[in-house]
XYZ file of C-alpha atoms in Angstrom:
574
model
C 49.400 52.750 21.110
C 51.790 52.727 24.050
C 50.990 54.370 27.335
C 52.761 57.681 27.964
C 55.780 57.563 30.198
C 55.605 61.312 30.970
C 55.547 62.026 34.683
C 52.557 63.470 36.473
C 53.423 67.079 35.512
C 51.366 67.888 32.455
C 53.160 71.199 31.762
C 56.663 72.393 32.664
C 57.006 74.815 35.584
C 59.466 77.491 36.670
C 60.783 77.815 40.237
C 62.622 80.312 42.445
C 64.983 78.979 45.092
C 68.403 79.352 46.630
C 71.311 78.464 44.341
C 73.277 75.288 44.933
C 76.561 75.528 46.830
C 78.486 74.158 43.851
C 77.963 77.470 42.051
C 80.024 79.343 44.646
C 83.328 77.631 43.981
C 86.313 80.014 43.848
C 88.408 80.205 41.842
C 85.766 79.090 39.383
C 86.144 75.894 37.399
C 88.012 76.786 34.178
C 85.786 74.438 32.187
C 84.301 74.726 29.672
C 86.798 76.330 27.348
C 85.711 79.494 25.507
C 83.388 78.842 22.589
C 84.463 80.936 19.548
C 81.973 82.762 17.369
C 80.656 80.785 14.378
C 82.381 81.305 11.030
C 79.801 82.518 8.516
C 79.505 84.435 5.280
C 79.992 88.186 5.454
C 76.900 90.220 6.312
C 76.221 93.587 7.942
C 75.887 91.702 11.218
C 79.195 89.847 10.795
C 81.355 91.736 8.293
C 84.414 89.623 9.183
C 85.130 86.359 10.948
C 87.154 86.059 14.143
C 89.894 83.386 14.095
C 89.122 80.872 16.859
C 92.726 80.951 18.151
C 92.652 84.759 18.493
C 89.213 84.571 20.087
C 90.493 82.282 22.839
C 93.845 84.025 23.295
C 92.369 87.439 24.072
C 90.083 85.849 26.656
C 93.095 84.895 28.767
C 92.517 86.407 32.229
C 95.925 88.108 32.140
C 94.800 90.393 29.317
C 92.044 92.360 31.123
C 93.857 92.343 34.471
C 97.026 93.801 32.961
C 95.254 96.496 30.962
C 92.935 97.493 33.825
C 95.854 97.717 36.280
C 98.027 99.803 33.964
C 95.060 102.059 33.237
C 94.225 102.694 36.902
C 97.834 103.389 37.909
C 98.349 105.720 34.941
C 95.258 107.741 35.835
C 96.427 108.213 39.434
C 99.871 109.380 38.294
C 98.624 111.798 35.615
C 96.012 113.197 38.007
C 98.820 114.183 40.372
C 100.856 115.674 37.542
C 97.887 117.742 36.392
C 97.308 118.960 39.937
C 100.940 120.051 40.267
C 100.561 121.998 37.003
C 97.491 123.806 38.269
C 95.205 121.695 36.066
C 96.272 123.612 32.993
C 95.520 122.028 29.602
C 98.378 120.309 27.854
C 99.598 121.916 24.671
C 98.358 119.093 22.467
C 94.770 119.634 23.630
C 94.761 123.081 21.999
C 95.654 121.855 18.545
C 93.167 121.400 15.712
C 94.339 117.819 15.292
C 93.349 116.992 18.868
C 89.908 118.550 18.461
C 89.358 116.591 15.237
C 90.435 113.394 17.017
C 87.937 113.998 19.840
C 85.096 114.421 17.363
C 86.073 111.349 15.322
C 86.530 109.286 18.489
C 83.012 110.082 19.681
C 81.492 109.563 16.229
C 83.191 106.183 15.932
C 81.961 104.961 19.325
C 78.438 106.258 18.667
C 78.209 104.429 15.320
C 79.850 101.284 16.699
C 77.513 101.180 19.715
C 74.472 101.609 17.472
C 75.704 98.747 15.247
C 76.198 96.519 18.292
C 72.757 97.325 19.612
C 71.127 96.581 16.238
C 72.942 93.241 15.978
C 72.180 92.232 19.549
C 68.552 93.213 19.190
C 68.277 91.030 16.096
C 69.941 88.130 17.936
C 67.650 88.566 20.923
C 64.541 88.592 18.772
C 65.606 85.480 16.836
C 66.261 83.601 20.072
C 62.925 84.218 21.739
C 60.148 81.579 21.454
C 57.083 82.363 19.376
C 54.248 84.280 20.983
C 51.970 81.247 20.730
C 54.552 78.923 22.289
C 52.652 76.535 24.624
C 55.442 76.575 27.218
C 54.943 80.274 28.003
C 57.329 81.774 30.553
C 59.226 78.497 30.861
C 60.135 78.705 27.192
C 61.427 82.262 27.699
C 63.485 81.185 30.703
C 64.997 78.331 28.707
C 65.889 80.684 25.845
C 67.685 83.070 28.212
C 69.356 80.420 30.401
C 70.615 77.943 27.775
C 72.251 80.042 25.073
C 73.769 77.188 23.018
C 72.040 74.616 20.835
C 68.902 74.547 18.669
C 65.746 76.516 19.482
C 63.064 74.876 21.609
C 62.441 73.879 25.216
C 64.850 71.150 26.257
C 66.970 71.426 23.104
C 69.679 73.651 24.603
C 73.170 72.329 25.250
C 74.185 72.030 28.907
C 77.601 71.638 30.515
C 77.883 68.929 33.175
C 80.449 70.100 35.768
C 80.735 66.585 37.212
C 81.783 64.928 33.976
C 83.148 68.207 32.561
C 81.401 67.531 29.264
C 78.732 69.156 27.179
C 75.411 67.291 26.952
C 72.282 67.452 24.822
C 69.109 66.529 26.750
C 67.291 65.926 23.481
C 68.846 62.859 21.840
C 67.632 63.985 18.435
C 70.424 66.587 18.419
C 74.120 65.861 18.599
C 77.239 67.728 19.665
C 79.994 68.583 17.213
C 83.306 67.276 18.478
C 82.166 67.319 22.081
C 81.030 70.967 21.996
C 77.802 72.665 20.866
C 77.490 72.692 17.098
C 78.363 76.196 15.776
C 75.846 75.689 12.973
C 72.910 75.369 15.379
C 70.596 78.363 15.174
C 67.890 79.723 17.422
C 69.838 80.543 20.581
C 71.691 83.671 21.685
C 75.302 82.520 21.456
C 75.325 81.498 17.805
C 72.786 84.154 16.833
C 75.208 86.952 17.683
C 76.190 87.093 21.353
C 79.465 85.244 20.746
C 80.417 87.708 18.023
C 79.079 91.041 19.265
C 79.904 90.241 22.900
C 83.572 89.495 22.140
C 84.043 92.722 20.165
C 82.154 94.667 22.860
C 84.623 93.226 25.380
C 87.530 94.564 23.310
C 85.839 97.961 22.946
C 86.196 98.447 26.698
C 89.954 98.697 26.183
C 89.500 101.352 23.518
C 87.103 103.404 25.667
C 89.945 104.364 28.021
C 90.702 107.081 25.467
C 87.802 108.934 27.083
C 89.985 109.308 30.142
C 93.016 110.264 28.057
C 91.037 113.132 26.525
C 90.019 114.367 29.962
C 93.582 114.228 31.258
C 94.982 115.981 28.168
C 92.664 118.907 28.899
C 94.319 119.211 32.318
C 91.238 118.021 34.151
C 91.078 115.440 36.893
C 89.725 112.013 35.998
C 87.232 111.098 38.697
C 87.057 107.873 40.680
C 83.755 107.184 38.933
C 85.446 107.314 35.527
C 88.315 105.008 36.534
C 86.101 102.508 38.311
C 83.624 102.452 35.436
C 86.175 101.643 32.723
C 88.331 99.178 34.703
C 85.307 97.296 36.032
C 83.649 97.047 32.625
C 86.736 95.301 31.231
C 86.598 92.578 33.882
C 82.833 92.093 33.733
C 82.729 91.684 29.964
C 85.690 89.315 30.095
C 84.034 87.051 32.689
C 80.746 86.937 30.802
C 82.251 85.969 27.438
C 84.983 83.715 28.867
C 82.569 81.549 30.867
C 79.668 81.765 28.374
C 77.475 83.325 31.071
C 73.862 83.748 29.924
C 73.239 87.166 31.598
C 76.033 88.848 29.612
C 73.509 89.549 26.860
C 72.085 92.277 29.144
C 75.408 94.104 29.167
C 75.912 93.815 25.410
C 72.348 94.782 24.455
C 71.373 97.493 26.941
C 74.782 99.070 27.498
C 75.394 99.418 23.769
C 72.090 101.320 23.433
C 73.048 103.703 26.248
C 76.514 104.208 24.753
C 75.034 105.025 21.353
C 73.074 107.886 22.917
C 75.883 108.957 25.222
C 78.549 109.226 22.523
C 76.107 111.027 20.258
C 75.751 113.588 23.035
C 79.536 113.831 23.384
C 79.841 114.372 19.621
C 77.363 117.239 19.715
C 79.111 118.907 22.627
C 82.473 118.534 20.859
C 80.890 120.401 17.935
C 79.859 123.185 20.353
C 76.158 122.392 19.943
C 74.240 123.383 23.045
C 72.356 120.500 24.649
C 69.366 121.205 26.927
C 69.891 120.354 30.552
C 66.930 117.970 30.522
C 68.706 115.829 27.922
C 71.788 115.518 30.106
C 69.625 114.669 33.080
C 67.737 112.049 31.059
C 70.989 110.371 29.985
C 72.146 110.089 33.575
C 68.737 108.745 34.617
C 68.892 106.113 31.867
C 72.333 105.020 33.030
C 71.170 104.651 36.620
C 68.082 102.722 35.488
C 70.283 100.476 33.354
C 72.428 99.630 36.387
C 69.481 98.878 38.667
C 67.549 96.767 36.166
C 70.693 95.049 34.891
C 71.779 94.117 38.406
C 68.389 92.626 39.238
C 68.088 90.690 35.981
C 71.612 89.292 36.248
C 71.219 88.246 39.860
C 67.914 86.463 39.326
C 69.646 83.936 37.045
C 71.159 82.428 40.191
C 67.766 81.649 41.725
C 65.860 80.245 38.723
C 65.250 76.586 37.888
C 62.671 75.097 35.523
C 61.431 71.865 33.942
C 62.485 70.503 30.563
C 61.415 67.282 28.770
C 64.313 64.826 28.513
C 64.739 61.355 27.006
C 65.134 58.716 29.700
C 66.436 55.219 28.749
C 64.188 52.424 30.117
C 63.670 48.673 29.597
C 60.889 47.156 27.520
C 58.296 45.731 29.902
C 56.336 42.492 29.170
C 53.224 44.596 28.787
C 54.886 46.630 26.036
C 55.965 43.394 24.318
C 52.441 41.935 24.468
C 50.980 45.135 23.089
C 53.509 45.112 20.298
C 52.773 41.454 19.393
C 49.015 42.069 19.378
C 49.466 45.023 17.096
C 51.680 42.980 14.815
C 49.179 40.134 14.587
C 46.364 42.485 13.660
C 48.464 43.803 10.806
C 49.757 40.382 9.701
C 46.916 39.522 7.310
C 47.178 42.801 5.461
C 50.929 42.457 5.204
C 51.266 38.806 4.138
C 50.821 39.430 0.419
C 53.359 42.212 0.347
C 55.797 40.298 2.505
C 55.499 37.177 0.323
C 56.115 39.133 -2.824
C 59.174 40.572 -1.203
C 60.474 37.110 -0.394
C 61.644 36.715 -3.998
C 61.379 32.857 -3.988
C 59.497 30.005 -2.298
C 62.601 28.518 -0.645
C 62.666 30.608 2.507
C 58.902 30.441 2.727
C 58.866 26.629 2.625
C 61.659 26.510 5.186
C 59.673 28.718 7.562
C 56.587 26.472 7.176
C 58.670 23.362 7.846
C 60.063 24.779 11.077
C 56.620 25.786 12.218
C 55.242 22.326 11.459
C 58.046 20.885 13.559
C 57.130 23.184 16.452
C 60.305 25.281 16.181
C 58.534 28.607 16.292
C 61.566 30.540 17.444
C 63.704 29.241 14.542
C 60.892 29.896 12.059
C 60.709 33.556 13.156
C 64.377 34.047 12.355
C 64.289 32.613 8.827
C 65.398 35.338 6.389
C 64.746 35.760 2.690
C 67.334 36.018 -0.056
C 67.892 39.686 0.820
C 68.632 38.835 4.488
C 65.382 40.321 5.808
C 62.386 39.010 7.713
C 59.305 38.336 5.579
C 55.689 37.386 6.000
C 54.015 37.776 9.372
C 57.386 37.743 11.081
C 58.453 40.841 9.114
C 55.514 42.841 10.440
C 56.030 41.435 13.923
C 59.717 42.347 13.915
C 59.072 45.885 12.713
C 56.442 46.578 15.348
C 58.547 45.102 18.091
C 61.548 47.244 17.097
C 59.378 50.341 17.090
C 57.997 49.548 20.499
C 61.495 48.899 21.882
C 62.761 52.230 20.568
C 59.781 54.141 21.962
C 60.059 52.516 25.356
C 63.817 52.874 25.571
C 63.611 56.631 24.868
C 60.572 57.650 26.904
C 60.181 61.311 27.947
C 59.792 62.825 31.368
C 60.252 66.275 32.898
C 63.432 67.044 34.774
C 64.177 70.196 36.787
C 67.431 71.959 35.890
C 69.176 75.109 37.112
C 69.454 78.165 34.927
C 73.235 78.295 35.388
C 75.428 75.247 34.841
C 78.905 76.112 36.134
C 80.698 78.034 38.872
C 82.277 80.156 36.141
C 78.863 81.375 34.998
C 77.893 82.133 38.600
C 81.201 83.959 39.122
C 80.453 86.183 36.125
C 77.061 87.049 37.588
C 78.424 87.874 41.038
C 81.230 89.948 39.525
C 78.746 91.991 37.508
C 76.473 92.474 40.520
C 79.345 93.606 42.777
C 80.512 95.968 40.029
C 77.113 97.474 39.296
C 76.006 98.156 42.868
C 78.786 100.669 43.723
C 78.570 102.100 40.202
C 74.867 102.742 40.734
C 75.673 104.570 43.970
C 78.361 106.699 42.322
C 76.093 107.667 39.442
C 73.231 108.423 41.810
C 75.506 110.657 43.908
C 76.642 112.423 40.741
C 73.009 112.920 39.710
C 72.036 114.407 43.073
C 75.001 116.747 43.184
C 74.654 117.883 39.575
C 70.910 118.236 39.167
C 69.111 118.219 42.509
C 71.294 120.437 44.692
C 71.297 123.178 42.050
C 68.160 124.678 40.578
C 70.136 125.934 37.624
C 73.196 124.216 36.124
C 74.970 127.610 35.918
C 74.172 128.570 39.488
C 77.235 129.074 41.686
C 78.118 130.426 45.078
C 78.324 134.238 45.332
C 81.446 135.595 43.664
C 83.861 138.215 45.019
C 82.191 140.836 42.826
C 78.795 139.978 44.268
C 80.142 140.151 47.823
C 81.715 143.554 47.078
C 78.432 144.768 45.647
C 76.574 143.778 48.794
C 79.135 145.604 50.908
C 78.714 148.682 48.699
C 74.958 148.611 49.180
C 75.429 148.496 52.953
C 77.730 151.519 52.718
C 75.197 153.317 50.527
C 72.557 152.792 53.152
C 74.828 154.433 55.718
C 75.481 157.451 53.479
C 71.734 157.827 52.809
C 71.044 157.803 56.519
C 73.539 160.628 56.988
C 71.865 162.646 54.195
C 68.531 161.951 55.859
C 69.785 163.457 59.085
C 71.165 166.508 57.242
C 67.795 167.166 55.636
C 66.090 167.179 58.986
C 68.720 169.510 60.324
C 68.036 171.899 57.408
C 64.244 171.787 57.665
C 63.753 171.130 61.312
C 63.492 167.919 63.277
C 59.721 167.858 63.151
C 59.403 167.806 66.901
C 57.508 171.087 67.183
C 53.865 171.118 68.068
C 50.925 172.357 66.020
C 50.560 175.394 68.208
C 54.071 176.582 67.297
C 53.369 176.019 63.600
C 57.019 175.162 62.957
C 56.587 171.593 61.722
C 57.939 170.957 58.193
C 55.699 168.858 55.819
C 58.432 168.817 53.187
C 60.820 167.122 55.618
C 58.293 164.332 56.134
C 57.942 163.941 52.373
C 61.716 163.755 52.008
C 61.864 161.085 54.660
C 59.242 158.961 52.891
C 61.002 159.416 49.572
C 64.309 158.244 51.027
C 62.730 155.148 52.524
C 60.889 154.215 49.332
C 63.970 154.663 47.159
C 66.191 152.656 49.472
C 63.670 149.838 49.691
C 63.382 149.701 45.892
C 67.163 149.706 45.508
C 67.589 146.947 48.096
C 64.924 144.869 46.345
C 66.857 145.229 43.075
C 70.047 143.965 44.643
C 68.281 141.083 46.386
C 66.746 139.944 43.119
C 70.109 140.064 41.383
C 71.802 138.158 44.208
C 69.130 135.447 44.104
C 69.773 134.851 40.445
C 73.481 134.165 41.193
C 74.548 134.473 37.635
C 78.081 133.397 36.753
C 78.546 135.842 33.846
C 81.036 138.583 34.905
C 79.786 140.965 32.206
C 76.233 140.478 33.393
C 77.260 141.147 36.988
C 79.050 144.336 35.975
C 76.015 145.517 34.043
C 73.739 144.921 37.002
C 76.278 146.621 39.276
C 76.249 149.742 37.118
C 72.486 149.849 36.967
C 72.195 149.332 40.706
C 74.584 152.178 41.452
C 72.920 154.609 39.014
C 75.775 154.798 36.478
C 75.624 154.440 32.726
C 78.403 153.648 30.283
C 80.157 156.506 28.510
C 79.628 156.214 24.719
C 82.612 154.890 22.825
C 82.734 157.912 20.532
C 83.403 161.303 21.943
C 84.500 160.048 25.364
C 87.041 162.821 25.626
C 84.673 165.569 24.509
C 83.406 167.950 27.091
C 79.643 167.852 27.340
C 77.556 170.998 27.326
C 77.462 172.620 30.646
C 74.068 172.426 32.226
C 72.643 174.231 35.164
C 74.866 174.129 38.143
C 73.675 171.549 40.637
C 73.367 172.218 44.293
C 75.557 170.291 46.735
C 72.573 168.256 47.797
C 71.774 167.273 44.217
C 75.402 166.248 43.565
C 75.289 163.905 46.521
C 71.929 162.516 45.389
C 72.505 160.323 42.306
C 69.217 158.505 42.805
C 67.112 161.612 42.750
C 65.353 160.750 45.956
C 65.942 164.170 47.509
C 64.632 166.329 44.624
C 61.985 168.861 45.618
C 58.466 167.881 44.933
C 57.065 169.143 41.633
C 53.591 170.105 40.688
C 51.662 168.854 37.726
C 53.214 171.513 35.444
C 56.723 170.415 36.229
C 57.619 173.434 38.329
C 58.915 173.109 41.840
C 56.139 172.995 44.327
C 55.972 175.610 46.975
């Protein structure tokens, strides 16, 4: 019955614009304090509760800084030690216990990452608005920007940096001790981000064992490896410490990638061959994760949207008149009930007496034996109270930023600055590993291959000398037809030599283009190229049966290119 006090915007909107300068404060405002994960009954999603004191203590900034610094310095030192030792594996890396540890380490991280992804996916799904939600994309933005409080547009808890207090735009919901109620459901933090995100932050400390395994094998830990692990510690810390909304991207997507990655590591530790396309796909997924994650995190800084909020306002005379008219229309129907509720005629007679005397205001305030209004005044009072409440808590749309505090903005910028170089490093690794080489086993020519090529060049020289000797034996072919001294067999020999040498050179070129890295394979090809075959293992020392004695030319002709031409019956041609 009252006119709507909603502003002219019929539906909420979403906007893109530059972030406010207050979000760029550094060092960031330490408020609000960390919000611990809710304490609930044990389930597969939350098999144990995290003590609030421990939750806050491990989010002290000194924890990740100390661990990341010690880790980076240790890697640099051990890299130098390994280099001085010729990058030889340490003794412990050759033990069965070490190999078992590597397998168990990868299995544990694969299972843990899969569990985190499953829990975060469930939390994400439970926090999203329904498909038929009338607020559309604005409802999705609100669910991803305000991660504390009950579900629904405008119901999320917000932190006011000016007053340094949490607020609830919807007055129907209350805070619990000045902070968002941990029993509220429907938003990411209480649905699982607080729990899974905190444990995922701690897992970054454990993942440095990846580097320890590499160093124990005598290998060099790359800059990419060190930067990746140290940066991940700081980024996860900032996101959970400042309750930054975009940190769900890290916990959800990165856990999925890690589940696949550590499964791959487990298979390789078990000596199971993995196709090259799988390795390439994993690297591609990591690069895609960095690019998409960077864009999604950064866009939180530029988003604002409308929410309905309760705005206190005074009761206008028009509202009062409307309320009185409504009360009068309902007076006749309510008199009988109100009179019965009076309990006695005393208050009723008193009210009539005051009205007869013209004291209308006093008559309205006469109460029955129960201390309540009765009669027409009871209906009037109820309607007026309802109108006052409705007018005092009218709704209107207000535009708010996606991020509330400088701490949340700091977490976003830290993640963006971390992911951009990481994307470059992974892309460089991808190009060097998969694009510059057609085959993962392809290498530069080895010393054996270079020696083989030199041998072929020498063989060409020897063949040329034999070629000259043949012409000396059969004539140089310079005589004319009249003299009849030209030698057709010499021309045939020359063609045979050329054909054989071309075929042999083609063989070597094909082998060189393959650039195989297998020494045994190279040796085998070498033997075949040079016309040799292996001596059987048995009877190596036995003297073979003596065959026909070969001519000097045949002994110097292992390829058979200088054999006399034969006729169809196998006899030497004349």
